[in-house]
Short mmCIF file of C-alpha atoms in Angstrom, two decimals:
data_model
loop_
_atom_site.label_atom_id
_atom_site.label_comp_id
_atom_site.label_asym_id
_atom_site.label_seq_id
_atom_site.Cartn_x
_atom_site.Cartn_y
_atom_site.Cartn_z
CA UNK G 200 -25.29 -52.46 -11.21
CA UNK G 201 -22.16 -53.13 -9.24
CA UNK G 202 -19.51 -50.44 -9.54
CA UNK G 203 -15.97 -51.59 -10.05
CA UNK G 204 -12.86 -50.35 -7.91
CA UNK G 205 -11.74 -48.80 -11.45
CA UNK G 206 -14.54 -46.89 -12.10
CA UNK G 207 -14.51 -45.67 -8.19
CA UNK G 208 -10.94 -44.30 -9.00
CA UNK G 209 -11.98 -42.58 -12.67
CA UNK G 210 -15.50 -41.30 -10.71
CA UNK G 211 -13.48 -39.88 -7.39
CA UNK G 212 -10.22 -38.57 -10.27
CA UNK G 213 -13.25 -36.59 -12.74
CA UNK G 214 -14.88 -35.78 -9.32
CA UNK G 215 -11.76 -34.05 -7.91
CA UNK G 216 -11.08 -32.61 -11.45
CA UNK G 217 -14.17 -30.84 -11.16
CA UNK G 218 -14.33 -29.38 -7.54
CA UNK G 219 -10.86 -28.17 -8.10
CA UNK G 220 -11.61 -26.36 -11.19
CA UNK G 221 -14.34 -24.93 -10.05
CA UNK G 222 -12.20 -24.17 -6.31
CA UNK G 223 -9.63 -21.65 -7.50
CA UNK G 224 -10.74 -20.09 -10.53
CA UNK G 225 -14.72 -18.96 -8.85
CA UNK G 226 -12.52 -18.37 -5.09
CA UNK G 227 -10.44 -16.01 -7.12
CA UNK G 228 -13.18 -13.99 -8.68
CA UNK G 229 -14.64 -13.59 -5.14
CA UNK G 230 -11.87 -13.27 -3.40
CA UNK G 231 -10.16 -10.91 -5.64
CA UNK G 232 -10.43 -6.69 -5.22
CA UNK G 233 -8.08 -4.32 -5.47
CA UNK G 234 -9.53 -1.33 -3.86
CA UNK G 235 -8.46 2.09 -5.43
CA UNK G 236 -11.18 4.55 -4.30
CA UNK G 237 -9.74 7.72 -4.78
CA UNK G 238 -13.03 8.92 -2.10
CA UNK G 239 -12.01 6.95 0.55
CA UNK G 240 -12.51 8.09 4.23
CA UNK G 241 -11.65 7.09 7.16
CA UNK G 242 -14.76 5.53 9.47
CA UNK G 243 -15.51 8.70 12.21
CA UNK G 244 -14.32 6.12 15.48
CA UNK G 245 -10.87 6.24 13.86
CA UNK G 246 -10.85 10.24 14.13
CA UNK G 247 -11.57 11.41 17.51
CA UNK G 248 -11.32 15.63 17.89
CA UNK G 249 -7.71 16.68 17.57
CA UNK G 250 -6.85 13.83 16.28
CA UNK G 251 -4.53 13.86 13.26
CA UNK G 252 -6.23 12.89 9.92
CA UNK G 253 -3.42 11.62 8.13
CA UNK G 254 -2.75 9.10 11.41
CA UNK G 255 -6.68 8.05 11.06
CA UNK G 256 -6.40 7.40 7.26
CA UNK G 257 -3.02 5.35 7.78
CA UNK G 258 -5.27 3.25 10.36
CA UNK G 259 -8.03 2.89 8.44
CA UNK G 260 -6.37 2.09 5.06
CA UNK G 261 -4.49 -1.10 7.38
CA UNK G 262 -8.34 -2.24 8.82
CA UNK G 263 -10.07 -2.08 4.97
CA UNK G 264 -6.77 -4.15 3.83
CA UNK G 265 -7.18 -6.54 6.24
CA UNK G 266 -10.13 -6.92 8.02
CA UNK G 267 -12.49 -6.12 5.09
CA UNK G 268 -11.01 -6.88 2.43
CA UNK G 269 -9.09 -9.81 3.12
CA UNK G 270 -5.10 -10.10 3.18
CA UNK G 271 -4.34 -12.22 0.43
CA UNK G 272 -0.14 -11.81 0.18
CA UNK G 273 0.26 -14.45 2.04
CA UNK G 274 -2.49 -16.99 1.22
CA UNK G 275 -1.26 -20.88 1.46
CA UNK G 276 -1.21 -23.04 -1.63
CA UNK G 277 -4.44 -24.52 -0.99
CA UNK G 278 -6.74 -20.90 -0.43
CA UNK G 279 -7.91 -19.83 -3.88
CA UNK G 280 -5.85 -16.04 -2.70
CA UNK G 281 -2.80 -17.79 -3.26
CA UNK G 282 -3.30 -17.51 -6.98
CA UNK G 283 -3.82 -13.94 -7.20
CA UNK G 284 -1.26 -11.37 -8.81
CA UNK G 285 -2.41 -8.28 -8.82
CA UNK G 286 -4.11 -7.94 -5.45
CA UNK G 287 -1.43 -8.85 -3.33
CA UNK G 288 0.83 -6.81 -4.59
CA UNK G 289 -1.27 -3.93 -4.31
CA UNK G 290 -1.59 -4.21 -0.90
CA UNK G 291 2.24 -4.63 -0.05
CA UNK G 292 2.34 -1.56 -1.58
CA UNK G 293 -0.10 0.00 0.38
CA UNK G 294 1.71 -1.00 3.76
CA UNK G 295 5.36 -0.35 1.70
CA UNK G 296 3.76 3.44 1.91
CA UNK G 297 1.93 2.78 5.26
CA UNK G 298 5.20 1.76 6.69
CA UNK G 299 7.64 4.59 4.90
CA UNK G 300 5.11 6.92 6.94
CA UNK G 301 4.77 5.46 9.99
CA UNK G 302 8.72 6.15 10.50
CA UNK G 303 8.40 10.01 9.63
CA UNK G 304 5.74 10.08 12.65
CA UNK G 305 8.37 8.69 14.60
CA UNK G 306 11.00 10.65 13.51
CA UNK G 307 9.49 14.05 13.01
CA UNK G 308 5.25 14.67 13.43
CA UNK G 309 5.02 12.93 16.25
CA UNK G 310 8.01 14.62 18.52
CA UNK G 311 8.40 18.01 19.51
CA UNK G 312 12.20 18.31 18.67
CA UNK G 313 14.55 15.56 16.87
CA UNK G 314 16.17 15.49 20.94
CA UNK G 315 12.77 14.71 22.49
CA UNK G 316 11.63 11.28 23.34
CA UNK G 317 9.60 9.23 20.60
CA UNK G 318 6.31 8.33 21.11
CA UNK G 319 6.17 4.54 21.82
CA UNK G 320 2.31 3.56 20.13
CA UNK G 321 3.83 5.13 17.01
CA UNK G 322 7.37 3.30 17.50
CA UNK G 323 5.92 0.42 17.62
CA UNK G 324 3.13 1.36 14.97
CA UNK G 325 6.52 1.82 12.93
CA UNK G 326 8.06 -1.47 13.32
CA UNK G 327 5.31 -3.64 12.82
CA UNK G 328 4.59 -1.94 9.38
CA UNK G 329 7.82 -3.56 8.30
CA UNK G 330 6.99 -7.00 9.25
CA UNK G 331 6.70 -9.02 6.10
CA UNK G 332 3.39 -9.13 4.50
CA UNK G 333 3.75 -12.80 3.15
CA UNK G 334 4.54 -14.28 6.49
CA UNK G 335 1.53 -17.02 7.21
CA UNK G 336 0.88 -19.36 10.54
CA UNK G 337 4.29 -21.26 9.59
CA UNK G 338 7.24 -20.44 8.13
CA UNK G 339 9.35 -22.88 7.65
CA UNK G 340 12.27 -21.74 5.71
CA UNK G 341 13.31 -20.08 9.71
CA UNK G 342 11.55 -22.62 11.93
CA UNK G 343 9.38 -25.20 12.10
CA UNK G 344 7.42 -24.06 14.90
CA UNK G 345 4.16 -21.66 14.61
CA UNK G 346 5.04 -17.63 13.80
CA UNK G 347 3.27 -14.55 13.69
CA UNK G 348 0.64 -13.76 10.87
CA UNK G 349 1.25 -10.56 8.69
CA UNK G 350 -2.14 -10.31 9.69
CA UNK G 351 -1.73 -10.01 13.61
CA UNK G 352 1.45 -7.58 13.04
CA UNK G 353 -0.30 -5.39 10.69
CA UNK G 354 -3.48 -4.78 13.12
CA UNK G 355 -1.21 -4.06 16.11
CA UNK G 356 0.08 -1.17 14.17
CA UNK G 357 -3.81 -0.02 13.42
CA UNK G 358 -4.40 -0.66 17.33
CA UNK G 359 -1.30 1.23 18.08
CA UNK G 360 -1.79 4.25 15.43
CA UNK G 361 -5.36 4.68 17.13
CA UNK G 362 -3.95 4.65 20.48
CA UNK G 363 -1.80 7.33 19.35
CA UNK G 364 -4.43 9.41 18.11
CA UNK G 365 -6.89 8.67 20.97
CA UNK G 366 -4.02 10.73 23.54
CA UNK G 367 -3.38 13.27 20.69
CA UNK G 368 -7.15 14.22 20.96
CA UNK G 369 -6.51 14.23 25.07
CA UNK G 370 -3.64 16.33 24.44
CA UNK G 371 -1.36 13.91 26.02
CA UNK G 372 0.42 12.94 22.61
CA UNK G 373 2.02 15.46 19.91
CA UNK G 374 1.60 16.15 16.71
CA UNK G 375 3.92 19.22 15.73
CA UNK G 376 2.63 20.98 12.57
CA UNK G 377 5.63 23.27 11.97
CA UNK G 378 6.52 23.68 8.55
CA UNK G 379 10.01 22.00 9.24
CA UNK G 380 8.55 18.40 10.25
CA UNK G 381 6.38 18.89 6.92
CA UNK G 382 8.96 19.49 4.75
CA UNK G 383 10.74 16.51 6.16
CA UNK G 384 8.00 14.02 5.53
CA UNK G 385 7.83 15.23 1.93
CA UNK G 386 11.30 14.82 1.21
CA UNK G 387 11.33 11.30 2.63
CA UNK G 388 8.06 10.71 0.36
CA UNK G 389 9.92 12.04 -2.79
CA UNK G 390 12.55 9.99 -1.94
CA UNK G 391 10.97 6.70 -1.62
CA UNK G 392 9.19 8.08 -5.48
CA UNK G 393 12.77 7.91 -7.05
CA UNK G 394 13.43 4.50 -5.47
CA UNK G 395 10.30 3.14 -6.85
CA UNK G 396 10.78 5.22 -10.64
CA UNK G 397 14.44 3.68 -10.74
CA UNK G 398 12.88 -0.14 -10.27
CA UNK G 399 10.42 0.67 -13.03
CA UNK G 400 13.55 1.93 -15.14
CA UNK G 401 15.52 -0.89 -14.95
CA UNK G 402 12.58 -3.77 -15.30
CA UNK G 403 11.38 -1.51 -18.66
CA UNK G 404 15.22 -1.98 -19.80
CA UNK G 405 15.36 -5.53 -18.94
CA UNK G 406 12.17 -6.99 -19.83
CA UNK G 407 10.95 -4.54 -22.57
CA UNK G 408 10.83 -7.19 -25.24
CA UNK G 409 8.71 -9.84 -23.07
CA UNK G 410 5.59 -7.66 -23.37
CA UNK G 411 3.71 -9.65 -20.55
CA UNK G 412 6.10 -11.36 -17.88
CA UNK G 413 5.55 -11.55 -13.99
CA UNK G 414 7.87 -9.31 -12.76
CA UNK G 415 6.56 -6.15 -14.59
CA UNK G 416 2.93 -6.66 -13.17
CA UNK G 417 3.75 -7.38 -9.88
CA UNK G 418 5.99 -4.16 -9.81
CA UNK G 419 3.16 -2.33 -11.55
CA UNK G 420 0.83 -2.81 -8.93
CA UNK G 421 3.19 -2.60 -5.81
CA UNK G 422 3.47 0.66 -6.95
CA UNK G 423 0.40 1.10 -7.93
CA UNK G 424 -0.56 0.39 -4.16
CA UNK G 425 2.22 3.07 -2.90
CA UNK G 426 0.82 5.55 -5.15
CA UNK G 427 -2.73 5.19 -3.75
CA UNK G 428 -1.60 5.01 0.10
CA UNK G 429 0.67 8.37 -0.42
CA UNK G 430 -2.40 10.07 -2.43
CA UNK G 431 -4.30 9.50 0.91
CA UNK G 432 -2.17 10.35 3.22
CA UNK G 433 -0.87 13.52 1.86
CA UNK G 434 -4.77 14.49 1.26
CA UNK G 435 -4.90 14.62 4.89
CA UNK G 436 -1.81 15.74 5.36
CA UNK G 437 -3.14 18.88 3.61
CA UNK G 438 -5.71 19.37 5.75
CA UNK G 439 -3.46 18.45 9.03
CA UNK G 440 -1.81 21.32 8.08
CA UNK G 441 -3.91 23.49 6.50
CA UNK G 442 -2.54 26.73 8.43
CA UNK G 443 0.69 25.90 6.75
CA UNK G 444 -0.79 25.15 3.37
CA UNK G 445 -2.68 28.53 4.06
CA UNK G 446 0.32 30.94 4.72
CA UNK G 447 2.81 29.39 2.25
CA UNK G 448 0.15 29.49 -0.65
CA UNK G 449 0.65 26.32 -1.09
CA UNK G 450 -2.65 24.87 -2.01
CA UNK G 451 -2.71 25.18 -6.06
CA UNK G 452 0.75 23.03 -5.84
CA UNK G 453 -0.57 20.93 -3.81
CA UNK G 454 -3.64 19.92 -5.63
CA UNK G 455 -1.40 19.57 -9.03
CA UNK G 456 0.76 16.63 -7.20
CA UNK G 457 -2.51 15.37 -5.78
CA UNK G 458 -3.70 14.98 -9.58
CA UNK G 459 -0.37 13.06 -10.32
CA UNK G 460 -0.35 10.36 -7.91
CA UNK G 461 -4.83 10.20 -8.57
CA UNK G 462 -3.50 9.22 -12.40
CA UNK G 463 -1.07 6.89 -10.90
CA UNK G 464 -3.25 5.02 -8.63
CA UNK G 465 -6.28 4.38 -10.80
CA UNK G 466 -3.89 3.18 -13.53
CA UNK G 467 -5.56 -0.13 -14.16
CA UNK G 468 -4.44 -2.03 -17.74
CA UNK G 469 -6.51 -5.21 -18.52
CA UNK G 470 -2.71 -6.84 -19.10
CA UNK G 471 0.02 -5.16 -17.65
CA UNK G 472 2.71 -4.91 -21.15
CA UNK G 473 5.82 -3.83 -20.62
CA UNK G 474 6.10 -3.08 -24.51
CA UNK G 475 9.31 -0.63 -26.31
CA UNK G 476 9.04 2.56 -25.18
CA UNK G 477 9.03 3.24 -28.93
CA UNK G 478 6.37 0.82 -29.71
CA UNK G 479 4.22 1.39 -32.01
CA UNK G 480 2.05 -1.34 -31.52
CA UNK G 481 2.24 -2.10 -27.93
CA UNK G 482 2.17 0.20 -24.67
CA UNK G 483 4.20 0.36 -22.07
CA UNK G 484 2.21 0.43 -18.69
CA UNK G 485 5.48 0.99 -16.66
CA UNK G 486 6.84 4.05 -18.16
CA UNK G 487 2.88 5.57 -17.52
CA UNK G 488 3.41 4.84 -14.54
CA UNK G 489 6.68 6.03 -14.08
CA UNK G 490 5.59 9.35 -15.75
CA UNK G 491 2.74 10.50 -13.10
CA UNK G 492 5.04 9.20 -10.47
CA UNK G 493 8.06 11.19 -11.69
CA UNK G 494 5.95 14.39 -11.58
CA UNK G 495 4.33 13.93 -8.70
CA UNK G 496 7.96 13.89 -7.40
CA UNK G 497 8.84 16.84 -9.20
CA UNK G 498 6.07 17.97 -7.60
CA UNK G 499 6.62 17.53 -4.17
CA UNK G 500 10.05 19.49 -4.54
CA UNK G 501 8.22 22.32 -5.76
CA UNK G 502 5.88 22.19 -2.50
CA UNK G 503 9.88 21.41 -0.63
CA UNK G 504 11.30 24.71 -2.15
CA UNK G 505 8.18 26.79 -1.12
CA UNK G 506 8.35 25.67 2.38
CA UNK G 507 11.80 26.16 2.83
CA UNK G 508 11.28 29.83 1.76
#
């Protein structure tokens, strides 16, 4: 039986129906992850001895992001990552946090003095943290020409954060672990807490009676992603200055903000609902989240005040 131009165009439209349903919903379920191990290590190559630990689980955290599990933020329309929510968001957070650290490592762990020279792997480690995670092969709202990959940017800064840490363990970088610097980094930290409280704040007052809407998931797990990065860090912070955590008593404090931002980062709502506060039906996912990230802020002033004593 001969087959008619018509029924070539309804066989190749039902045809293309199909693949593409098929396409982005099952590339979605395999594509999709968002990692949240609270157990998470860092592989033993990215901690020589001396090394810092915190600087090994800042590297690490940008390889599992991107190399293994796939940067997704900035996924073109036609890969099945481009669809996801959740994910990508979750790992701008991570680098949000990645990137708020890498500057205190410029600006105070990784100098002897605030006069001495900065270190240049971890200036540079620094800058290409802030390099936007959605940028893809083109970008053509600046140029029409080919441009960096978040990608590319993002594993510089691993490359350059091991460097770093490769000289620290051949005592030709520094790593000053006075209780100053510390008490620096945990102010910036607490800091960068109230910033992200005060944008869950105002999108609970503005979209409270949506109950689901795009904003309030995508700021859900952007923070949710800075809540897991800081939880890592700061557990080897801890033990990057454990001589410190040691003589100020610190370590009871200490673990109580470590359960705060734990409860934060494995927050993990089948729908995000940004419900009234008051509701009695319906939760509201943001202000949880806003609570263990408001104490583990309250938290980290309590480790602040003990250090400045």
């Amino acid at each position: 039986m001969q087959i008619t131009p018509r029924q070539w165009i309804i066989g190749g439209f039902i045809a293309a129906v199909a693949v593409f349903g098929l396409y982005y919903p099952v590339g979605m379920l395999l594509t999709h992850k968002i990692d949240d191990r609270l157990e998470y290590e860092a592989p033993e190559s990215f901690l020589p001895p001396g090394g810092s630990r915190a600087v090994a689980i800042a590297a690490a955290l940008v390889e599992r992001e991107v190399e293994q599990n796939g940067w997704v933020a900035n996924d073109p329309f036609f890969q099945p990552g481009s669809m996801l929510d959740n994910m990508p968001n979750f790992q701008l957070g991570i680098i949000h946090a990645l990137g708020r650290f890498g500057f205190e490592l410029v600006d105070q762990l990784g100098r002897a003095r605030g006069s001495s020279q900065t270190d240049s792997d971890l200036q540079e480690a620094a800058g290409l943290l802030q390099y936007s995670g959605t940028k893809w092969i083109f970008d053509f709202s600046t140029s029409l020409l080919p441009t960096a990959k978040s990608e590319s940017q993002y594993l510089k800064a691993r490359d350059a954060l091991r460097s770093y840490n490769s000289r620290l363990s051949q005592g030709k970088a520094i790593f000053e672990r006075r209780a100053d610097n510390l008490l620096s980094t945990m102010d910036r930290i607490a800091t960068d807490l109230g910033s992200s409280s005060a944008a869950l704040d105002r999108r609970i007052i503005d979209g409270s009676n949506m109950w689901i809407d795009g904003e309030s998931d995508d700021l859900f797990y952007s923070v949710k992603g800075q809540a897991y990065a800081y939880y890592l860090i700061l557990r080897e912070l801890k033990k990057d200055y454990a001589n410190i955590v040691r003589d100020k008593e610190l370590g009871g404090t200490w673990d109580q903000m470590m359960e705060s931002f734990a409860a934060a980062a494995v927050l993990k709502p089948l729908v995000v609902i940004n419900g009234r506060t008051d509701g009695l039906l319906l939760p509201n996912h943001l202000a949880s989240m806003g609570f263990h990230i408001l104490r583990a802020r309250a938290q980290i002033r309590e480790i602040s005040n003990i250090l400045l004593k």
